[in-house]
Short mmCIF file of C-alpha atoms in Angstrom, two decimals:
data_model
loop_
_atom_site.label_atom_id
_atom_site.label_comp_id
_atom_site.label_asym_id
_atom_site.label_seq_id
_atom_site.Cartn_x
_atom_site.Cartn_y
_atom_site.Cartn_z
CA UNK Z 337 -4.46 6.86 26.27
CA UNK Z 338 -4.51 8.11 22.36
CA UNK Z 339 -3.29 6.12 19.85
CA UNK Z 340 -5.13 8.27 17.14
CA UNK Z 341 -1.79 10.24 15.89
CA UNK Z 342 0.88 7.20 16.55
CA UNK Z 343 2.53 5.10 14.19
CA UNK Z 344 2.61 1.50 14.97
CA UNK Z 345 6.57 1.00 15.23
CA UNK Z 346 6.53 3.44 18.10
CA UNK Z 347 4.00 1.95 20.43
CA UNK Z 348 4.25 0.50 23.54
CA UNK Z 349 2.83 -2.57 25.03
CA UNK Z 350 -0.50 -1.49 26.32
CA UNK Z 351 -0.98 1.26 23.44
CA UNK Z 352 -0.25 -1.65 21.14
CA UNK Z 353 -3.11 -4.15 22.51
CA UNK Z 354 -5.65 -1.03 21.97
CA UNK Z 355 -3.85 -0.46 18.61
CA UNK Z 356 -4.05 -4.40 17.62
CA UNK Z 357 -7.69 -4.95 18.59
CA UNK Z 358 -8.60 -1.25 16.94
CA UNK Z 359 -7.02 -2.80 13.43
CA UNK Z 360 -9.01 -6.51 14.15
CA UNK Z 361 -12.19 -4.72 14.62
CA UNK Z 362 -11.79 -3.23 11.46
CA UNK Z 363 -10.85 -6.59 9.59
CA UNK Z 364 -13.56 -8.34 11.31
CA UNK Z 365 -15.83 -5.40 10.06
CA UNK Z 366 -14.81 -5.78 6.52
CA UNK Z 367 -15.24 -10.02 6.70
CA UNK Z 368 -18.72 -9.15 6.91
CA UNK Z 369 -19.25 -6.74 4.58
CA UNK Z 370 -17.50 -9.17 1.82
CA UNK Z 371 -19.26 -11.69 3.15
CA UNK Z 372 -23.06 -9.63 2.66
CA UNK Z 373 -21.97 -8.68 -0.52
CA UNK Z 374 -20.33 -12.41 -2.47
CA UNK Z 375 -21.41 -15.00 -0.11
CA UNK Z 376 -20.62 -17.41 2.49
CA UNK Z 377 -17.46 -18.37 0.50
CA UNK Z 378 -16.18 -15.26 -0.24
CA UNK Z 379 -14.84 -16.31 -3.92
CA UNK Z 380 -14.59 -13.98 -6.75
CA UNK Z 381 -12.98 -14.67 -10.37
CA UNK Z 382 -9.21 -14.88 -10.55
CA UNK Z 383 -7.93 -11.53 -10.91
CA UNK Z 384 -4.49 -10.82 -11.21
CA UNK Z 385 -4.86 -7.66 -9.31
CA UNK Z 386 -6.90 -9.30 -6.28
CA UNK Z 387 -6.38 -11.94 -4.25
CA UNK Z 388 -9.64 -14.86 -3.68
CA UNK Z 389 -10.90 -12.81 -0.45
CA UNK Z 390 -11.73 -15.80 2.19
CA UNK Z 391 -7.66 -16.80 1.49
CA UNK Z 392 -6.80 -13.04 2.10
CA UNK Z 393 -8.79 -12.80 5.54
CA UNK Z 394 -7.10 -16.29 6.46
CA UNK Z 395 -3.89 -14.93 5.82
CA UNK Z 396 -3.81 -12.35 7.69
CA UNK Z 397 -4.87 -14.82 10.76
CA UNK Z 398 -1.69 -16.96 9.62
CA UNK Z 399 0.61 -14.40 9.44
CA UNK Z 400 0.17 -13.40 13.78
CA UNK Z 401 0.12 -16.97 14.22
CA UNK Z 402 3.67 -17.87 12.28
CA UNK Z 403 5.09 -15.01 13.23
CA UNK Z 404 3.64 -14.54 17.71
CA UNK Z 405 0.81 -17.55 18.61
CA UNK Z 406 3.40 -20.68 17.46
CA UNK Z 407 6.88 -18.40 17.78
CA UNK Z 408 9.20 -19.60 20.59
CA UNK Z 409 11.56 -17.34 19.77
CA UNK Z 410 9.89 -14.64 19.26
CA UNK Z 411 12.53 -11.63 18.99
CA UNK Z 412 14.28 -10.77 16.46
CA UNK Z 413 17.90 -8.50 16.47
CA UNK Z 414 18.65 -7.08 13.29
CA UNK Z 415 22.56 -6.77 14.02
CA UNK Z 416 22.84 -10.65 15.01
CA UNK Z 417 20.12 -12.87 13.92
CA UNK Z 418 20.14 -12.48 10.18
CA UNK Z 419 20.95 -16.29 9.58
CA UNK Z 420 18.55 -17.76 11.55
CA UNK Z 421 16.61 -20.50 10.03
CA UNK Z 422 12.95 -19.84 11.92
CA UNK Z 423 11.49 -22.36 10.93
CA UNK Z 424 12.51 -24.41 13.35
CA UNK Z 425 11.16 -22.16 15.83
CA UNK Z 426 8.19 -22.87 14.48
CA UNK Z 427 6.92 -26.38 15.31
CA UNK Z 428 3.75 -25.93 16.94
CA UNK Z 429 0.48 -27.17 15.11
CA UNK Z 430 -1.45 -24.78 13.54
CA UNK Z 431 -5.19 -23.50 13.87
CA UNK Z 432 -5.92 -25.15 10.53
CA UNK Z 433 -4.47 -28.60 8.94
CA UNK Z 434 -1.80 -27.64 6.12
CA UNK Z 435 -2.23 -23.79 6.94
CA UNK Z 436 1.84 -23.27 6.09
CA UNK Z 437 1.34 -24.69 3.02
CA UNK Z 438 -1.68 -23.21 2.41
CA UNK Z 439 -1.79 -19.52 3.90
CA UNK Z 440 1.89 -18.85 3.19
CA UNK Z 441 2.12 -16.36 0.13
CA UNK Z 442 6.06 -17.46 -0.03
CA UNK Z 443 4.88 -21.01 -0.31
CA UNK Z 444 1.40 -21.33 -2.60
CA UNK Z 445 1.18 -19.30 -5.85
CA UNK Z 446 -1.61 -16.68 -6.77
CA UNK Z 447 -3.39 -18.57 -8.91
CA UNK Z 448 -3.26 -21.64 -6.91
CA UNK Z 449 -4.80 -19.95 -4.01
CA UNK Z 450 -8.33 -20.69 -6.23
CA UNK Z 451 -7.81 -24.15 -6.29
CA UNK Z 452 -8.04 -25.41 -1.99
CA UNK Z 453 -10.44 -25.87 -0.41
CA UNK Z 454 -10.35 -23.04 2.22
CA UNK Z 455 -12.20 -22.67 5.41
CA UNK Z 456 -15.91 -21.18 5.27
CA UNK Z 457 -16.65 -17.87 6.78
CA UNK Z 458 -17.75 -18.60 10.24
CA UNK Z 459 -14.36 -20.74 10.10
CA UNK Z 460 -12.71 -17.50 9.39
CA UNK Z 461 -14.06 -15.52 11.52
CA UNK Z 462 -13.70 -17.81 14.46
CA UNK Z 463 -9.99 -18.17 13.50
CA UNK Z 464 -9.40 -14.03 12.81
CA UNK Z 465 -11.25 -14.07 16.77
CA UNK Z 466 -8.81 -16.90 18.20
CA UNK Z 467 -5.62 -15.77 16.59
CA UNK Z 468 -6.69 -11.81 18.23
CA UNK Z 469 -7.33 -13.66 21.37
CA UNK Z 470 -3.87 -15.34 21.31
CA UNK Z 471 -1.69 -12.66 20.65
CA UNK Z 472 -3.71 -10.29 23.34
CA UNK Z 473 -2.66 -13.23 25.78
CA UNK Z 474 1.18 -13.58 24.66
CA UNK Z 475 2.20 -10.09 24.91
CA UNK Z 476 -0.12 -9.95 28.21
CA UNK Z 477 1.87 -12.51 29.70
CA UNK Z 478 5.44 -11.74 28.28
CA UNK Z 479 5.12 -8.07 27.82
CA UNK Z 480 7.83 -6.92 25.20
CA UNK Z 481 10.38 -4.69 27.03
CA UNK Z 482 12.72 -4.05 23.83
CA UNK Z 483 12.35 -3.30 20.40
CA UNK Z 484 13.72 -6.61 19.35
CA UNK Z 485 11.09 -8.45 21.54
CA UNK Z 486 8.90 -5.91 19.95
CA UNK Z 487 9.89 -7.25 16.32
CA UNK Z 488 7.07 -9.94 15.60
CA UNK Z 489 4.05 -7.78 16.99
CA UNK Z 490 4.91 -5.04 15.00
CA UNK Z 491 5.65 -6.74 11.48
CA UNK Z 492 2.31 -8.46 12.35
CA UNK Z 493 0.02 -5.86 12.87
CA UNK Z 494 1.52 -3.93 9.92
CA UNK Z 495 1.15 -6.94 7.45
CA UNK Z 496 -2.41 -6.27 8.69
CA UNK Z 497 -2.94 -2.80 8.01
CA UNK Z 498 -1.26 -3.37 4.63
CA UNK Z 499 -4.47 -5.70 3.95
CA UNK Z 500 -6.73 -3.69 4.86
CA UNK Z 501 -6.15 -1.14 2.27
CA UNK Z 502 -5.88 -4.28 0.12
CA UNK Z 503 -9.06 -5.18 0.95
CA UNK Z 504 -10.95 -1.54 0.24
CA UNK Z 505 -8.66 -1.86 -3.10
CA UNK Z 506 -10.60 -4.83 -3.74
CA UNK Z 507 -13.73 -3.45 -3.01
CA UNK Z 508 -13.22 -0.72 -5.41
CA UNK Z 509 -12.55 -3.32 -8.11
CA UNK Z 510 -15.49 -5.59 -7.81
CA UNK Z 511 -17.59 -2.53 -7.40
CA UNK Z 512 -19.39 -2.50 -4.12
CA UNK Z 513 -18.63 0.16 -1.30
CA UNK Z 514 -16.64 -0.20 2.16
CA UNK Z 515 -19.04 2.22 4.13
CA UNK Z 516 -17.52 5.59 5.22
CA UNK Z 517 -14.65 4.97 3.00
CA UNK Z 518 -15.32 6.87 0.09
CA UNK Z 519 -15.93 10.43 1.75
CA UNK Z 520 -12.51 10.11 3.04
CA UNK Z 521 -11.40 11.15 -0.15
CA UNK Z 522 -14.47 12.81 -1.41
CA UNK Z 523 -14.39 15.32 1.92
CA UNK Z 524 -10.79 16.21 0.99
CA UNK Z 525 -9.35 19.91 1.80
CA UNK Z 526 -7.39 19.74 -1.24
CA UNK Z 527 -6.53 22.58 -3.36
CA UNK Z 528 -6.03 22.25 -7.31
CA UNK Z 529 -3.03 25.21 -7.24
CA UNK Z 530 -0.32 23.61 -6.29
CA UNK Z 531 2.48 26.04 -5.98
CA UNK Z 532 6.52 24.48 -6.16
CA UNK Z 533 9.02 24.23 -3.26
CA UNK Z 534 12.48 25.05 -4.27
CA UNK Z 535 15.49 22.96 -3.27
CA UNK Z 536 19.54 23.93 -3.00
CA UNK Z 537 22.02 21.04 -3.30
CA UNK Z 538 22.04 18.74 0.06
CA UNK Z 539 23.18 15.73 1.44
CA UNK Z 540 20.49 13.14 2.72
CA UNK Z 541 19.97 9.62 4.22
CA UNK Z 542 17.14 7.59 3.24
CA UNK Z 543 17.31 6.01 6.64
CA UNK Z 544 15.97 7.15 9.81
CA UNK Z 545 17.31 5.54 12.66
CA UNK Z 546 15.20 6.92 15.57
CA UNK Z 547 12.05 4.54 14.77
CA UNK Z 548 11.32 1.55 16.99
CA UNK Z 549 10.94 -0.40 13.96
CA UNK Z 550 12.34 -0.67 10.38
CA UNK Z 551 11.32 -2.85 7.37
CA UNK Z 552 14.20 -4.40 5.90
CA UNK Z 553 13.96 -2.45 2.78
CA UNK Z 554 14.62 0.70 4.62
CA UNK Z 555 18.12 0.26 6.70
CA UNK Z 556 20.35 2.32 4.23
CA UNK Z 557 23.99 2.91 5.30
CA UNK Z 558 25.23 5.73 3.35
CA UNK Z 559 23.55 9.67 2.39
CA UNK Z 560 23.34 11.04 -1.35
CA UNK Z 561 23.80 13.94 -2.69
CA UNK Z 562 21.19 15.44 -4.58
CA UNK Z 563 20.90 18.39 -7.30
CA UNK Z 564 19.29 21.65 -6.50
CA UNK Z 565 15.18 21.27 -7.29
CA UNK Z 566 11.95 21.80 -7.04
CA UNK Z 567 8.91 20.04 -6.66
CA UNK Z 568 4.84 20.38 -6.71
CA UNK Z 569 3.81 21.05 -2.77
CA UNK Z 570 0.90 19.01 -3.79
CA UNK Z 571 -0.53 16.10 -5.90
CA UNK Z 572 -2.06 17.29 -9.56
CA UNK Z 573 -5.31 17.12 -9.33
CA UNK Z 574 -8.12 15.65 -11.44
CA UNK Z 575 -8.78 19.06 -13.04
CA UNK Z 576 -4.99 19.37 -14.52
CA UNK Z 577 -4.62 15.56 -14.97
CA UNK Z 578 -8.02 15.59 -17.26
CA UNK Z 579 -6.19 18.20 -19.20
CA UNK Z 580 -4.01 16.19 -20.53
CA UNK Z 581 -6.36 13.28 -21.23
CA UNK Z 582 -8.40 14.91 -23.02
CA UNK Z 583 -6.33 17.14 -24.92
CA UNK Z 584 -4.69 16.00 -28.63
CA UNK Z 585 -0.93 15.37 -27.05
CA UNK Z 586 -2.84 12.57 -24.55
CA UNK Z 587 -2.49 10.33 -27.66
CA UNK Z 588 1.48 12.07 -28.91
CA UNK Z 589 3.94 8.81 -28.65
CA UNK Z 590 6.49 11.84 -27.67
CA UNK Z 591 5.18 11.79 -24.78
CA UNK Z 592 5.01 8.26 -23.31
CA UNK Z 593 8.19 5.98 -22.77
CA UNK Z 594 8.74 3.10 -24.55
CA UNK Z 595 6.96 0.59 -21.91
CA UNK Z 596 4.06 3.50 -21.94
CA UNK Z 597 3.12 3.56 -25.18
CA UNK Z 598 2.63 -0.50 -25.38
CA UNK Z 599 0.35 0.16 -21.92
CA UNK Z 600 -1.13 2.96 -23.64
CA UNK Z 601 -2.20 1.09 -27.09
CA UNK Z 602 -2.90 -2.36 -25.41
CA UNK Z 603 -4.41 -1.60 -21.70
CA UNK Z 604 -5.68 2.18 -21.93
CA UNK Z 605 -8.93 1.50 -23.60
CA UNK Z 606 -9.70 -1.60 -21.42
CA UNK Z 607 -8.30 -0.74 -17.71
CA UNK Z 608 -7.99 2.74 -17.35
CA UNK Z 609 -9.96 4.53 -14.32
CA UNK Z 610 -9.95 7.15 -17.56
CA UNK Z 611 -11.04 5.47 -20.24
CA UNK Z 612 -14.66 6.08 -20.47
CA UNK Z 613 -14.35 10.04 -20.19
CA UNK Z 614 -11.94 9.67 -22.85
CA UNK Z 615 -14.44 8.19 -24.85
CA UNK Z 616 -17.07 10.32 -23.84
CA UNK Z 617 -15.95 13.84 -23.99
CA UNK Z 618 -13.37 15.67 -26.31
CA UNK Z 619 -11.92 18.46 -24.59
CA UNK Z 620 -11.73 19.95 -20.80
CA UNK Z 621 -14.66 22.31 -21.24
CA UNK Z 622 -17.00 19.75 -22.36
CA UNK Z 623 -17.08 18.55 -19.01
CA UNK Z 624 -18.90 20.63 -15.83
CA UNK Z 625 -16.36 23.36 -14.57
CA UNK Z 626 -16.66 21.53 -10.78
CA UNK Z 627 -17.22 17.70 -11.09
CA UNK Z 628 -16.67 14.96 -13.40
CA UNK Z 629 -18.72 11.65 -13.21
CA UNK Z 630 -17.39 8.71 -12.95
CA UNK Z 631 -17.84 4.83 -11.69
CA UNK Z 632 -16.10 4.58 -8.42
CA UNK Z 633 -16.66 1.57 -5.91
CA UNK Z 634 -19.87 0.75 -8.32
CA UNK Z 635 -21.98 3.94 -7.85
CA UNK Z 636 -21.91 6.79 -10.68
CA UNK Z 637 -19.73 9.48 -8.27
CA UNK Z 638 -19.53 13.28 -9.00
CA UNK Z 639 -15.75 13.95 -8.37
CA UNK Z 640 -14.66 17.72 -7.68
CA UNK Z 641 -12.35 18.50 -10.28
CA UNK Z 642 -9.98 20.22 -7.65
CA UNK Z 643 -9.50 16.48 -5.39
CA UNK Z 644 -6.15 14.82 -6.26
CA UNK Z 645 -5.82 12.71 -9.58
CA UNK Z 646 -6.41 9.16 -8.26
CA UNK Z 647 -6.23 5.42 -9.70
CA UNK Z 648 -3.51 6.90 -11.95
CA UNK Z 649 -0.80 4.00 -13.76
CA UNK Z 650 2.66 5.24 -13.72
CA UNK Z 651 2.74 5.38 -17.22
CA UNK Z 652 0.09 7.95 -17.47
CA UNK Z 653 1.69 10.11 -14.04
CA UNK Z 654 4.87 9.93 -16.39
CA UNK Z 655 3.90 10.91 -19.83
CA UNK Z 656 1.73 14.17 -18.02
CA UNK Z 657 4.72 14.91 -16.16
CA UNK Z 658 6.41 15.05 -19.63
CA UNK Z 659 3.73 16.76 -21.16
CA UNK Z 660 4.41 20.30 -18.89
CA UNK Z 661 8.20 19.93 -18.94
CA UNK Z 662 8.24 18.31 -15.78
CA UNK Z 663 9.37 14.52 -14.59
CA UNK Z 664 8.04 12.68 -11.65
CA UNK Z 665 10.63 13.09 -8.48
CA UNK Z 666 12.79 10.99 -7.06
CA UNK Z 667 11.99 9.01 -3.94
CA UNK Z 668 14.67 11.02 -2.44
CA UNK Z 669 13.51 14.25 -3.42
CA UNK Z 670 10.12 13.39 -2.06
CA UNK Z 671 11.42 12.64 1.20
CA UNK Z 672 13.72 15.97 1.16
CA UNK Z 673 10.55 17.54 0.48
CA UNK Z 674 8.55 16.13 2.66
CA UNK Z 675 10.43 17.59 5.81
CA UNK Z 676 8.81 20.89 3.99
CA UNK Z 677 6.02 22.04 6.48
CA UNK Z 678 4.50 23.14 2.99
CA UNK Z 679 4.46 19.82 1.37
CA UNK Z 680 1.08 18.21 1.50
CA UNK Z 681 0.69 14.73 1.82
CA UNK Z 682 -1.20 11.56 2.62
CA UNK Z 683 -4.42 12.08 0.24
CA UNK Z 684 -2.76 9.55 -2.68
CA UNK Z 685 -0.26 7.27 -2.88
CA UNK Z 686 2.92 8.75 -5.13
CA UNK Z 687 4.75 7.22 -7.79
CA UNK Z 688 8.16 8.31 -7.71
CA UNK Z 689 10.66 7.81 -11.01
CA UNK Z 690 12.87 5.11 -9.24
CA UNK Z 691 12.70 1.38 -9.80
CA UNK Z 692 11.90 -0.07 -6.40
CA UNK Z 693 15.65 -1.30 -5.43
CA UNK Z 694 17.52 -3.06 -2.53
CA UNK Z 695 19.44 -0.61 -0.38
CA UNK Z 696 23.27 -1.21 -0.55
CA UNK Z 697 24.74 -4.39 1.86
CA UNK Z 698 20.87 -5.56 2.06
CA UNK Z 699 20.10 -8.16 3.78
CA UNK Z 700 16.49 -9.62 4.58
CA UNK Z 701 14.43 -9.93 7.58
CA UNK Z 702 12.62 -13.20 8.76
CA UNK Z 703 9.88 -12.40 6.59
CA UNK Z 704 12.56 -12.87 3.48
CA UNK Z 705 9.60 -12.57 0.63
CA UNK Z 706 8.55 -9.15 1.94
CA UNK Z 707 10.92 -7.25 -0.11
CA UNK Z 708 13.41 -9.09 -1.69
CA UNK Z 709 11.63 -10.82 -4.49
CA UNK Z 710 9.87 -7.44 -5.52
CA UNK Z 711 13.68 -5.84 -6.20
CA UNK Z 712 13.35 -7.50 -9.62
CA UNK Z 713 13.32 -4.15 -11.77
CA UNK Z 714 9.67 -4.46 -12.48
CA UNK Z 715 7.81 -2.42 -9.94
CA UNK Z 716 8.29 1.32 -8.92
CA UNK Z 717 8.86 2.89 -5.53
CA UNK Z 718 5.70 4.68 -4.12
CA UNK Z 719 5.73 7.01 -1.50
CA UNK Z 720 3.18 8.82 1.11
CA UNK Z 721 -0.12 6.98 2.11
CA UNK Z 722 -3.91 7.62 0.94
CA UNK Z 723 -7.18 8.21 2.46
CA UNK Z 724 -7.33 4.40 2.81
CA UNK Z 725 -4.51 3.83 4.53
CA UNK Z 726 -4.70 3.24 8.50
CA UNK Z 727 -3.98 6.18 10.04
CA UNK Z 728 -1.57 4.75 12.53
CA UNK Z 729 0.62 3.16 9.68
CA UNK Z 730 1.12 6.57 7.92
CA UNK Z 731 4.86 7.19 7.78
CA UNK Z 732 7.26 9.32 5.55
CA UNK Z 733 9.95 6.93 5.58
CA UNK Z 734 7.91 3.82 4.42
CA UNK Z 735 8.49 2.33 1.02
CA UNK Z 736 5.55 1.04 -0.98
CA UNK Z 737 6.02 -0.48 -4.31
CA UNK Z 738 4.18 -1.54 -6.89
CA UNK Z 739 4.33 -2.36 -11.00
CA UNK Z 740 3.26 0.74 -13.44
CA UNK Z 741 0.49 -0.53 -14.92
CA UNK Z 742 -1.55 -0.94 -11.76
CA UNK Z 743 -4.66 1.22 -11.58
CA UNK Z 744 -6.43 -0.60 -8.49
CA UNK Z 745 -4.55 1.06 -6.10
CA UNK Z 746 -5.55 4.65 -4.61
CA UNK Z 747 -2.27 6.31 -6.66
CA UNK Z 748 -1.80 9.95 -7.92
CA UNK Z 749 1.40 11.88 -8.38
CA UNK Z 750 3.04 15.25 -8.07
CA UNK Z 751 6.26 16.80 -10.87
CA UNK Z 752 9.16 17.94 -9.85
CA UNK Z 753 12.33 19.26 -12.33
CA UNK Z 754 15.99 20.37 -12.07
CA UNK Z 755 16.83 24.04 -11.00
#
């Protein structure tokens, strides 16, 4: 069989083993190359944009084991068993003394997670192994024959995917490379024209009921109406985004929101992916007409100037939009769009001008802290995927989210305006 073009909440049982121990390789993979590259122990300084690596990697073991391994009731029905306490299906003793307490995101602050003592790598690796083994033998034995008995597996082994582009985030940010990662990205068939796609009026839902599995954040009862549009058919690329950095409006207040121009005078200069070309050259033309070097994943890089603008903070995507009498799109319009056979996709993640926001009548799933502390007006919807992103979690309908100033992640954008 070929899982190579599936997404995970459409799987079945046996394409979800080869699916499940496809993703594990990869994690395993990655242990070891943190490991080569900071040690046995796997600690770096507290970052607020990273988590301590060895408690990431344990996590992820943690979260199969809650969730499938120590599970007795492990199905979950969306229509009838949102007042479940599962904890107390949950009793079992885990791999690891105090692992709840300890490998729980919901339960042990970010900063605290510097402060246990955590298992050592070969500990880690033995429990990423076990935890693999046991879930192989659970679904073996009880093979999941609906999609509610399909629940668990499926959050699982997304929650895993999800870290793994968290890990080659992290990679990027303590400067070492994730082999065969970067020419993902740097091999890119990406052209820097990027004509518009023209929208009437139309009704849509948000919610696509056809999958096997939904996140919480996505059930949506209702459609919305939107205005007639149009919108980039793909990301802006380095070449147009350098533009505007380097040109005298980068700098115009008129340009930036209110929250952007306090990013822009306090973090700009220190964080930006940008900052030390904006230093360095003064114009467009000062730099080669085909590539622009830069630092990425710790080795001096030569960029093509036509690849899509990446590592971009909302703020910046926003104030460019501005700057050619555009405005980022909605995360509706991007999912109109995105039924466009013309609209290109999947390179970047996109920021999209909504706040991320809880769908009317939400309610949360077992895993409450997935979305529902995050609707706190503070982060923005993303849409798409990137080259980082597993190819068998790619999906048009998911909903990523994240706060503006981030630059870590693998983030462009595209404009879109009224018509």
């Amino acid at each position: 069989m070929s899982i190579s073009n599936k997404n995970f909440r459409d799987l079945k049982p046996a394409e979800f083993i080869e699916c499940f121990q496809k993703t594990r390789r990869e994690t395993l993979k990655t242990l070891k190359i943190f490991r080569e590259i900071l040690g046995s122990e796997l600690r770096i300084p507290n970052l607020t944009e990273a988590n301590l690596p060895i408690w990431e990697f344990c996590h992820v073991g943690w979260f199969y084991e809650r969730w499938i391994v120590r599970n007795t009731r492990c199905s979950f029905d969306k229509s009838y068993d949102l007042s479940v306490d599962w904890d107390n299906f949950c009793r079992d003793r885990t791999h690891f003394k105090d692992a709840d307490s300890i490998f729980d995101s919901s339960k042990i602050e970010h900063n605290a997670r510097w402060d246990r003592n955590l298992p050592t790598f070969y500990e880690t690796l033995d429990y990423l192994r076990k935890t693999r083994d046991a879930v192989i033998e659970k679904i073996e034995t009880n093979s999941p024959e609906t999609d509610e008995a399909f629940y668990f597996y499926k959050l699982s082994l997304a929650h895993e995917m999800m870290h793994l582009e968290a890990f080659k985030m992290t990679a990027q940010i303590l400067n070492f490379e994730i082999p065969g990662l970067r020419s993902k990205y740097l091999n890119l068939d990406f052209c820097s024209e990027s004509s518009f796609l023209s929208f009437n009026e139309q009704t849509i839902s948000p919610y696509y009921e056809n999958y096997a599995f939904h996140f919480d954040n996505e059930i949506f009862n209702g459609e919305t109406t939107l205005k007639p549009f149009k919108i980039q058919s793909s990301c802006v690329s380095l070449k147009s985004f350098l533009d505007f950095l380097l040109s005298d409006d980068f700098l115009n207040a008129s340009f930036w929101s209110k929250e952007g121009k306090i990013w822009l005078s306090t973090s700009f200069y220190k964080k930006s992916f940008y900052k030390n070309i904006k230093k360095e050259f003064k114009k467009l033309t000062d730099i080669d007409s085909e590539f622009v070097k830069i630092k990425w994943f710790g080795k001096d890089e030569n960029l093509r100037l036509n690849l899509p603008a990446l590592h971009v903070s909302f703020y910046e995507a926003e104030a460019y939009a501005k700057w050619v009498g555009m405005r980022l799109p909605t995360e509706l319009e991007w999912l109109l769009a995105s039924q466009n056979t013309n609209f290109h996709w999947g390179d970047v993640w996109e920021w999209t001008s909504n706040t991320f926001s809880e769908p009317p009548d939400f309610v949360p799933h077992p895993y409450k802290d997935y979305s529902k502390p995050w609707f706190d007006g503070q982060h923005k919807t993303v849409k798409g995927a990137s080259f980082a992103t597993c190819e068998n979690f790619r999906n048009l309908h998911f909903r990523n989210f994240y706060k503006p100033n981030r630059m870590d992640i693998f983030s462009g954008f595209r404009t879109a305006c009224f018509v």
